[in-house]
Backbone as CSV, one residue per row, in Angstrom:
resi,resn,N_x,N_y,N_z,CA_x,CA_y,CA_z,C_x,C_y,C_z
1,GLN,1.700,28.049,9.828,1.944,27.965,11.468,2.086,26.577,11.855
2,GLU,1.227,25.668,11.613,1.265,24.143,11.745,2.550,23.686,11.419
3,TYR,2.950,24.144,10.154,4.266,23.812,9.477,5.331,23.797,10.541
4,LEU,5.249,25.166,10.801,6.596,25.708,11.778,6.523,24.937,13.159
5,GLN,5.426,24.447,13.773,5.531,23.858,14.766,6.132,22.263,14.755
6,VAL,6.344,21.935,13.773,7.013,20.573,13.617,8.214,20.642,14.076
7,PRO,8.795,20.008,14.969,10.244,20.137,15.266,11.266,19.909,14.051
8,PRO,12.355,20.800,14.222,13.114,20.916,13.044,13.743,19.786,12.303
9,VAL,14.085,18.598,13.031,14.941,17.691,12.443,13.696,17.027,11.500
10,THR,12.648,16.912,12.136,11.647,15.869,11.506,11.148,16.999,10.311
11,ARG,10.848,18.399,10.516,10.439,19.026,9.326,11.562,19.188,8.208
12,ALA,12.735,19.232,8.573,13.925,19.323,7.319,13.594,18.022,6.650
13,TYR,13.683,16.651,7.586,13.784,15.574,6.598,12.713,15.251,5.741
14,THR,11.515,15.418,6.317,10.375,15.158,5.724,10.023,16.066,4.387
15,THR,10.226,17.537,4.746,10.342,18.653,3.673,11.244,17.983,2.417
16,ALA,12.553,17.770,2.614,13.393,17.071,1.883,13.218,16.088,1.055
17,CYS,12.294,15.023,1.720,11.946,13.849,1.180,10.458,14.257,-0.093
18,VAL,10.014,15.347,0.466,8.531,15.627,-0.307,9.127,16.350,-1.692
19,LEU,10.089,17.390,-1.203,10.718,17.951,-2.360,11.274,17.218,-3.314
20,THR,12.142,16.370,-2.921,12.757,15.495,-3.956,11.809,14.732,-4.858
21,THR,10.730,14.121,-4.298,9.928,13.391,-4.920,9.098,14.350,-6.038
22,ALA,8.906,15.734,-5.510,8.096,16.254,-6.802,9.001,16.831,-7.751
23,ALA,10.549,16.940,-7.248,11.357,17.344,-8.514,11.612,16.019,-9.464
24,VAL,11.265,14.984,-8.846,11.276,13.492,-9.922,9.811,13.659,-10.641
25,GLN,8.697,13.834,-10.241,7.504,13.751,-10.668,7.492,14.881,-11.788
26,LEU,8.132,16.035,-11.575,8.410,17.074,-12.435,9.254,16.971,-13.406
27,GLU,10.154,15.676,-13.190,11.156,15.377,-14.290,12.042,16.470,-14.491
28,LEU,12.281,17.214,-13.147,13.533,18.008,-12.977,14.794,17.440,-12.762
29,ILE,14.629,16.369,-12.218,15.837,15.176,-11.964,15.443,13.867,-12.185
30,THR,16.160,13.174,-12.167,15.790,11.616,-12.301,16.173,10.610,-11.334
31,PRO,15.600,9.627,-10.878,16.151,8.746,-9.808,17.425,8.091,-10.023
32,PHE,18.001,8.090,-11.334,19.420,7.674,-11.531,20.282,8.856,-11.339
33,GLN,19.951,9.957,-10.818,20.918,10.957,-10.294,20.880,10.849,-8.851
34,LEU,19.894,10.048,-8.129,20.101,9.851,-6.664,20.151,8.717,-6.206
35,TYR,20.302,7.834,-6.537,20.240,6.119,-6.043,21.935,6.012,-5.756
36,PHE,22.149,5.106,-4.750,23.214,4.745,-4.161,24.118,3.844,-4.828
37,ASN,25.156,4.242,-5.287,26.312,3.783,-5.972,27.667,3.757,-5.870
38,PRO,28.071,2.877,-5.058,29.556,3.355,-4.453,30.367,3.648,-5.497
39,GLU,30.305,3.005,-6.946,31.543,3.269,-7.769,31.310,4.929,-7.982
40,LEU,30.245,5.286,-8.414,30.088,6.911,-8.809,30.082,7.720,-7.577
41,ILE,30.083,7.061,-6.408,30.395,7.844,-5.263,31.829,8.211,-4.987
42,PHE,32.273,6.961,-4.937,33.930,6.986,-4.556,34.920,7.140,-5.674
43,LYS,34.613,6.777,-6.995,35.496,6.705,-8.125,35.173,8.152,-9.050
44,HIS,34.022,8.753,-9.052,33.380,10.020,-9.590,33.022,11.090,-8.872
45,PHE,33.286,10.811,-7.567,32.853,11.880,-6.554,31.553,12.409,-6.668
46,GLN,30.419,11.595,-6.892,29.148,12.155,-6.774,28.488,11.978,-5.242
47,ILE,29.113,12.680,-4.294,29.028,12.575,-3.095,27.565,12.683,-2.591
48,TRP,26.712,13.450,-3.529,25.492,13.839,-2.929,24.456,12.680,-2.950
49,ARG,25.189,11.509,-3.540,24.145,10.235,-3.380,24.172,9.489,-1.979
50,LEU,25.277,10.063,-1.307,25.296,9.497,0.116,24.001,9.890,0.877
51,ILE,23.553,11.076,0.454,22.195,11.864,0.943,20.944,11.308,0.520
52,THR,21.118,11.761,-1.025,19.708,11.661,-1.826,19.257,10.555,-1.877
53,ASN,19.862,9.370,-1.605,19.434,8.082,-1.690,18.402,7.749,-0.433
54,TYR,18.496,8.800,0.410,17.668,8.492,1.778,16.418,9.306,1.262
55,LEU,16.278,10.238,0.279,15.184,11.290,0.195,14.299,10.514,-0.625
56,PHE,14.385,9.572,-1.496,13.468,9.392,-2.570,12.787,7.892,-2.091
57,PHE,11.678,7.859,-1.919,10.869,6.832,-1.681,9.846,6.205,-2.972
58,GLY,10.397,6.407,-3.952,9.592,6.046,-5.022,8.497,7.194,-5.748
59,PRO,7.647,6.735,-6.925,6.792,7.647,-7.170,5.662,7.677,-6.244
60,VAL,4.817,8.905,-6.353,3.776,9.174,-5.825,2.658,8.149,-5.656
61,GLY,2.382,7.418,-4.871,1.358,6.162,-4.713,1.365,5.798,-3.374
62,PHE,0.687,4.607,-3.217,0.333,4.264,-1.830,1.835,4.085,-1.270
63,ASN,2.508,3.153,-1.803,3.825,3.016,-1.051,4.964,4.451,-0.483
64,PHE,4.818,5.400,-1.324,5.237,6.779,-0.713,4.204,7.272,0.309
65,LEU,3.001,7.374,0.175,2.148,7.690,1.326,2.492,7.059,2.314
66,PHE,2.351,5.675,2.405,2.907,4.959,3.826,3.948,5.026,4.129
67,ASN,4.977,5.209,3.430,6.521,5.546,4.182,6.472,6.764,4.472
68,MET,5.778,7.953,4.015,5.757,9.310,4.394,5.011,9.709,5.769
69,ILE,3.981,8.862,5.937,3.146,8.765,7.378,3.938,8.335,8.498
70,PHE,4.698,7.092,7.991,5.559,6.387,9.275,6.686,7.133,9.402
71,LEU,7.426,7.895,8.523,8.516,8.871,8.339,8.213,9.814,9.525
72,TYR,7.127,10.749,9.039,6.789,11.688,9.802,6.313,11.507,10.979
73,ARG,5.265,10.357,11.263,4.975,10.126,12.667,5.905,9.833,13.564
74,TYR,6.669,8.836,13.283,7.708,8.413,14.284,8.867,9.105,14.482
75,CYS,9.198,9.795,13.539,10.448,10.665,13.642,10.040,11.866,14.486
76,ARG,8.665,12.320,14.362,7.962,13.401,15.201,8.164,12.839,16.685
77,MET,7.524,11.481,17.067,7.429,11.174,18.219,8.538,11.240,18.878
78,LEU,9.881,10.475,18.231,11.054,10.399,18.921,11.508,11.853,19.148
79,GLU,11.453,12.923,18.193,12.012,14.002,18.541,11.251,14.689,19.627
80,GLU,9.989,14.725,19.811,9.323,15.385,20.870,9.112,14.478,21.957
81,GLY,9.569,13.263,22.081,9.426,12.258,23.044,10.982,12.106,23.604
82,SER,11.496,11.077,23.633,12.740,10.736,24.167,14.061,11.759,23.841
83,PHE,13.681,12.377,22.668,14.883,13.312,22.061,14.515,15.065,22.584
84,ARG,13.288,15.008,23.286,13.210,16.268,23.632,14.057,17.330,24.287
85,GLY,14.561,18.394,23.594,15.423,19.164,24.443,16.819,18.604,24.149
86,ARG,16.918,17.504,22.966,17.973,16.873,22.720,18.350,16.806,21.250
87,THR,18.128,18.004,20.710,18.217,18.123,19.130,19.552,17.488,18.790
88,ALA,20.524,17.809,19.195,22.234,17.396,18.793,22.049,15.909,18.967
89,ASP,21.525,15.235,19.841,21.618,13.712,19.950,20.903,13.139,19.010
90,PHE,19.696,13.859,18.702,18.822,13.264,17.495,19.417,13.141,16.251
91,VAL,20.313,14.524,15.929,20.763,14.657,14.648,22.120,13.635,14.984
92,PHE,23.006,13.267,15.860,23.836,12.324,15.877,23.202,10.893,15.647
93,MET,21.932,10.475,16.140,21.548,9.398,15.625,21.303,9.404,14.403
94,PHE,20.848,10.330,13.317,20.459,10.245,12.221,22.034,9.909,11.450
95,LEU,22.867,10.479,11.975,24.451,10.279,11.319,24.835,9.165,11.674
96,PHE,24.782,8.628,12.822,25.090,7.285,12.928,24.390,6.311,12.272
97,GLY,23.042,6.112,12.354,22.305,5.234,11.478,22.498,5.310,10.034
98,GLY,22.621,6.605,9.464,22.995,6.737,8.027,24.507,6.103,7.679
99,LEU,25.316,6.501,8.758,26.767,5.888,8.371,26.719,4.287,8.166
100,LEU,25.926,3.609,9.089,25.953,2.252,9.309,25.183,1.542,8.239
101,MET,24.015,2.300,7.780,23.197,1.791,6.586,24.217,1.923,5.321
102,THR,24.937,3.021,5.277,25.577,3.123,3.720,26.909,2.052,3.738
103,LEU,27.616,1.826,5.329,28.482,0.569,5.023,27.748,-0.552,4.839
104,PHE,26.713,-1.019,5.317,26.052,-2.218,5.042,25.488,-2.013,3.399
105,GLY,25.292,-0.996,2.944,24.810,-0.708,1.537,25.901,-1.238,0.492
106,LEU,26.929,-1.312,1.323,28.003,-1.517,0.191,28.077,-3.106,0.066
107,PHE,27.631,-3.938,0.910,27.231,-5.335,0.705,26.148,-5.893,0.301
108,VAL,24.981,-5.040,0.129,23.716,-5.319,-0.344,23.429,-4.664,-1.535
109,ASN,22.490,-5.310,-2.296,22.037,-4.616,-3.396,20.631,-3.916,-3.463
110,LEU,21.071,-2.653,-2.831,19.991,-1.536,-2.497,20.598,-0.271,-2.936
111,VAL,19.359,0.252,-3.654,19.541,1.533,-4.278,19.283,2.804,-3.689
112,PHE,18.172,2.627,-2.815,17.485,3.624,-2.054,17.610,3.044,-0.688
113,LEU,17.730,4.023,0.573,17.907,3.296,1.894,16.776,4.158,2.743
114,GLY,16.144,4.860,2.006,15.124,5.762,2.748,13.944,4.940,3.612
115,GLN,13.692,3.902,3.009,12.503,3.036,3.857,13.290,2.450,4.911
116,ALA,14.638,2.021,4.828,15.116,1.190,5.895,15.664,2.328,7.095
117,PHE,15.881,3.423,6.875,16.049,4.397,7.861,14.647,4.743,8.349
118,THR,13.466,4.792,7.696,11.888,4.705,8.422,11.692,3.519,9.555
119,ILE,12.203,2.352,9.082,12.314,1.122,10.164,13.151,1.444,11.178
120,MET,14.233,1.776,10.789,15.191,2.208,11.936,14.446,3.249,13.112
121,LEU,13.742,4.415,12.662,13.305,5.194,13.679,12.124,4.553,14.178
122,VAL,11.462,3.659,13.381,10.075,2.865,14.280,10.758,2.090,15.249
123,TYR,11.967,1.063,14.919,12.290,0.338,15.950,12.900,0.938,17.040
124,VAL,13.647,1.995,17.074,14.007,2.559,18.179,12.803,3.167,18.972
125,TRP,11.722,3.855,18.385,10.580,4.598,19.378,9.763,3.121,19.913
126,SER,9.734,1.846,19.170,9.183,1.062,19.538,9.553,0.295,20.853
127,ARG,11.100,0.018,21.034,11.911,-0.272,22.078,11.772,0.368,23.309
128,ARG,11.722,1.758,22.857,11.538,2.950,24.078,10.307,3.199,24.517
129,ASN,9.151,2.263,23.800,7.782,2.611,24.625,7.066,1.214,24.461
130,PRO,7.737,0.218,25.143,7.286,-1.229,25.084,6.150,-1.569,25.484
131,TYR,5.629,-0.568,26.080,4.079,-1.113,26.692,2.775,-0.366,25.935
132,VAL,3.125,0.171,24.656,1.999,0.958,24.042,1.423,-0.100,23.379
133,ARG,0.174,-0.246,23.178,-0.383,-1.096,22.582,-0.884,-0.643,21.029
134,MET,-0.723,-1.267,19.815,-0.541,-0.949,18.565,-1.811,-1.816,17.870
135,ASN,-2.562,-1.079,16.936,-3.913,-1.866,16.285,-3.520,-1.540,14.752
136,PHE,-3.137,-2.568,14.040,-2.444,-2.716,12.817,-3.709,-2.954,11.776
137,PHE,-4.249,-1.647,11.036,-5.597,-1.998,10.131,-6.647,-2.688,10.642
138,GLY,-6.776,-2.660,12.446,-7.934,-2.906,13.088,-7.864,-4.616,12.924
139,LEU,-6.876,-5.301,12.552,-6.668,-6.780,12.431,-5.849,-7.440,13.216
140,LEU,-4.839,-6.548,13.749,-3.856,-7.029,14.962,-3.565,-6.213,16.013
141,ILE,-3.590,-6.678,17.346,-3.289,-5.982,18.194,-2.186,-6.557,18.983
142,PHE,-1.265,-5.686,19.268,0.178,-6.309,19.916,0.742,-4.838,20.430
143,GLN,1.747,-5.404,21.204,2.791,-4.315,21.573,3.667,-3.708,20.796
144,ALA,4.211,-2.634,21.117,5.023,-1.763,20.405,6.192,-2.407,19.807
145,PRO,6.601,-3.148,20.831,8.325,-3.840,20.018,7.805,-4.528,18.941
146,PHE,6.825,-5.151,18.609,6.288,-6.168,17.466,6.337,-5.260,16.467
147,LEU,6.363,-3.938,16.357,5.648,-3.116,15.245,6.738,-3.195,13.827
148,PRO,7.896,-3.379,14.137,8.975,-3.459,12.921,8.834,-4.664,12.317
149,TRP,8.259,-5.825,12.968,8.399,-7.206,12.638,6.988,-7.241,11.854
150,VAL,6.004,-6.556,12.297,4.548,-6.412,11.551,4.831,-5.833,10.332
151,LEU,5.363,-4.647,10.190,5.695,-4.039,8.976,6.456,-5.007,7.975
152,MET,7.643,-5.620,8.324,8.253,-6.433,7.651,7.354,-7.562,7.048
153,GLY,6.481,-8.124,7.784,5.610,-8.965,7.444,4.813,-8.547,6.253
154,PHE,4.287,-7.094,6.687,3.268,-6.441,5.561,4.133,-6.395,4.348
155,SER,5.302,-6.148,4.225,6.197,-5.864,3.017,6.253,-7.184,2.191
156,LEU,6.348,-8.272,2.977,6.435,-9.630,2.559,4.999,-9.879,1.759
157,LEU,3.966,-9.488,2.413,2.642,-9.611,1.878,2.413,-9.013,0.667
158,LEU,3.080,-7.926,0.509,3.025,-7.240,-0.636,3.975,-7.387,-1.775
159,GLY,4.875,-8.444,-1.510,5.630,-8.942,-2.584,7.086,-7.879,-2.604
160,ASN,7.274,-7.236,-1.579,8.698,-6.510,-1.444,9.701,-7.318,-0.731
161,SER,10.810,-6.665,-1.139,12.186,-7.446,-0.432,12.059,-7.248,1.128
162,ILE,12.471,-8.028,1.598,12.300,-7.656,3.300,13.956,-7.134,3.699
163,ILE,14.863,-7.109,2.698,16.043,-6.976,3.021,16.166,-5.660,3.595
164,VAL,15.506,-4.650,3.161,15.328,-3.245,3.487,14.767,-3.063,4.904
165,ASP,13.862,-4.077,5.440,13.406,-4.047,6.521,14.145,-4.446,7.473
166,LEU,15.005,-5.679,7.049,15.845,-6.214,8.151,17.076,-5.316,8.332
167,LEU,17.757,-4.467,7.192,18.691,-3.486,7.612,18.288,-2.430,8.540
168,GLY,16.848,-1.614,8.412,16.608,-0.929,9.333,16.476,-1.616,10.700
169,ILE,15.862,-2.729,10.714,15.584,-3.279,12.327,16.941,-3.562,12.796
170,ALA,18.303,-3.943,12.146,19.663,-4.244,12.608,20.110,-3.052,12.985
171,VAL,20.122,-1.998,12.164,20.784,-0.873,12.743,19.964,0.111,13.684
172,GLY,18.727,-0.082,13.648,18.011,0.353,14.845,18.225,-0.460,16.468
173,HIS,18.563,-1.700,15.918,18.840,-2.420,17.274,20.153,-1.972,17.755
174,ILE,21.157,-1.838,17.005,22.673,-1.853,17.233,22.668,-0.341,17.979
175,TYR,21.900,0.730,17.441,21.951,1.931,18.274,21.337,1.945,19.496
176,PHE,19.784,1.254,19.519,19.389,0.995,20.901,20.048,0.170,21.781
177,PHE,21.016,-0.731,21.239,21.455,-1.525,22.454,22.926,-0.552,22.921
178,LEU,23.360,0.143,22.116,24.722,1.033,22.290,24.305,2.007,23.256
179,GLU,22.847,2.672,22.974,22.472,3.845,23.689,21.713,3.514,24.880
180,ASP,20.836,2.443,24.917,19.928,2.314,25.955,20.114,1.068,26.937
181,VAL,20.815,0.055,26.474,21.048,-1.073,26.990,22.493,-1.494,27.710
182,PHE,23.647,-1.380,26.799,24.654,-1.546,27.030,25.313,-0.569,28.338
183,PRO,25.046,0.789,28.260,25.310,1.621,29.136,24.833,1.107,30.787
184,ASN,23.724,0.407,30.532,22.974,0.137,32.087,23.715,-1.340,32.476
185,GLN,24.598,-2.132,31.721,24.898,-3.289,32.111,26.187,-3.139,32.897
186,PRO,26.432,-4.609,33.704,27.503,-4.440,34.513,28.984,-4.152,33.779
187,GLY,29.558,-3.208,34.122,30.792,-2.888,33.341,30.545,-2.298,32.181
188,GLY,29.329,-1.928,31.869,29.051,-1.189,30.575,29.391,0.248,30.474
189,GLY,29.268,1.040,29.575,28.966,2.728,29.570,28.761,3.098,28.223
190,ARG,28.823,4.314,28.274,28.229,5.019,27.067,29.258,4.907,25.683
191,LEU,29.251,4.331,24.710,30.064,4.533,23.585,29.656,5.436,22.726
192,LEU,28.451,5.728,22.605,27.910,6.742,21.688,27.991,8.170,22.159
193,ARG,28.973,8.973,22.090,28.701,10.233,22.668,28.788,11.545,21.485
194,THR,27.422,12.269,21.712,27.606,13.360,20.723,28.391,14.458,20.496
195,PRO,29.198,14.561,19.436,30.346,15.560,19.184,29.884,16.962,20.113
196,SER,30.549,17.721,20.424,30.512,18.835,20.909,30.057,20.051,19.847
197,VAL,30.433,19.565,18.976,30.304,20.690,17.377,28.680,20.542,17.352
198,LEU,28.091,19.464,17.350,26.817,19.269,17.026,25.680,19.771,18.348
199,LYS,26.679,19.693,19.515,25.530,20.295,20.545,25.820,21.847,20.503
200,ALA,26.808,22.475,19.906,27.101,23.893,19.955,25.952,24.244,18.878
201,ILE,25.812,23.751,17.852,24.809,23.970,16.760,23.483,24.048,16.844
202,PHE,23.136,22.701,17.552,21.700,22.247,17.367,21.032,22.670,18.711
203,ASP,21.778,22.201,20.101,20.920,22.549,21.312,20.822,23.749,21.630
204,THR,19.671,24.503,22.126,19.387,25.478,22.616,19.365,25.676,23.951
205,PRO,19.869,26.675,24.511,20.104,26.770,26.085,18.848,26.777,26.835
206,GLU,17.543,26.980,26.174,16.376,27.205,27.022,15.183,26.509,26.248
207,ASP,14.551,25.560,27.045,13.267,25.128,26.633,11.973,25.577,26.911
208,ASP,11.232,25.712,26.010,9.825,26.322,26.046,8.823,25.507,26.887
209,PRO,8.581,25.945,28.209,7.988,25.397,29.216,6.470,25.214,28.513
210,ASN,5.935,26.055,27.821,4.712,26.048,27.369,4.399,25.326,25.924
211,TYR,5.095,24.412,25.462,4.979,23.579,24.404,4.561,22.512,24.646
212,ASN,3.625,21.955,24.080,3.092,20.780,24.077,3.283,19.637,23.047
213,PRO,4.341,18.521,23.513,4.564,17.512,22.457,4.007,16.778,22.160
214,LEU,4.092,16.223,20.709,2.953,14.969,20.296,2.837,14.033,21.250
215,PRO,1.699,13.456,21.840,1.824,12.291,22.618,2.195,11.399,22.231
216,GLU,3.287,10.583,22.909,3.783,9.192,22.513,2.590,8.021,22.749
217,GLU,1.618,8.396,23.483,0.793,7.357,23.944,-0.577,7.032,23.059
218,ARG,-0.210,8.078,21.748,-1.262,7.858,20.750,-0.472,7.661,19.307
219,PRO,0.186,6.261,19.499,1.164,5.998,18.232,0.080,5.749,16.810
220,GLY,0.871,6.300,16.012,0.127,6.076,14.692,-0.465,7.546,14.167
221,GLY,-1.291,7.759,15.028,-1.653,9.306,14.967,-2.622,9.022,13.693
222,PHE,-3.259,7.985,13.246,-3.970,8.053,12.133,-4.895,6.808,12.158
223,ALA,-6.094,6.492,11.444,-6.643,5.260,11.404,-5.904,4.250,10.260
224,TRP,-5.381,3.244,10.955,-4.550,2.501,9.917,-5.554,2.016,8.874
225,GLY,-6.820,1.812,9.114,-7.620,1.115,7.836,-7.677,2.448,6.948
226,GLU,-7.868,3.775,7.153,-7.772,4.855,6.337,-6.523,4.582,5.303
227,GLY,-5.126,4.187,5.981,-4.044,4.177,5.346,-4.116,3.085,4.265
228,GLN,-4.963,2.041,4.606,-4.955,0.946,3.460,-5.929,1.260,2.404
229,ARG,-6.831,2.188,2.821,-7.730,2.508,1.601,-7.099,3.338,0.524
230,LEU,-6.110,3.886,0.822,-5.616,4.749,0.010,-4.911,4.097,-1.116
231,GLY,-4.702,2.689,-1.341,-4.065,1.975,-2.112,-5.138,1.388,-2.765
232,GLY,-6.584,1.739,-2.507,-7.320,0.958,-3.021,-8.062,1.398,-4.380
């Protein structure tokens, strides 16, 4: 019942990520069948790689759990917050962000883009909730808009490449600017319009007034320090 209460886009994406990782762990498939490879996609028509490279976050471990927690939490807060009752718009953001990352992925040496996609979600949420105070592992206290940059610094400390973080921040900023900033500028307007076919498929005519969304004023939803100890 708790699983079914998770909003549909968040439920579908996180479930697909977990099932993909489980299939790799069980050796039903290998990462070599999933990763982003333009030559295999466009010359050998392995179109599924356009999607599967967003679903695998590496073997089960600290990095996988860290990404899953962030993906689930911030995807859900977006879907139940600023995208409440606008499932089609949320799906369109997924498609727009995925398309941009795929285009950028042609020029950078990245084989899996799921982490960059998570950073994009975090970036959009953080810019739409600028006054929320964050507590990172009990060490840093800062306003929400700094969260993507703190995560990038954390990746740097772990010895990971920050290219993936920069890609997520860049795509998130492009979406935020086109959707939230430019329409409110003098002479600006909405350049991103959700196709009517998506609205016909995903938007429901009525909203349940008794449904309680996940409160956005409780960012993270878990003890940062607990997350740190998972890798210990």
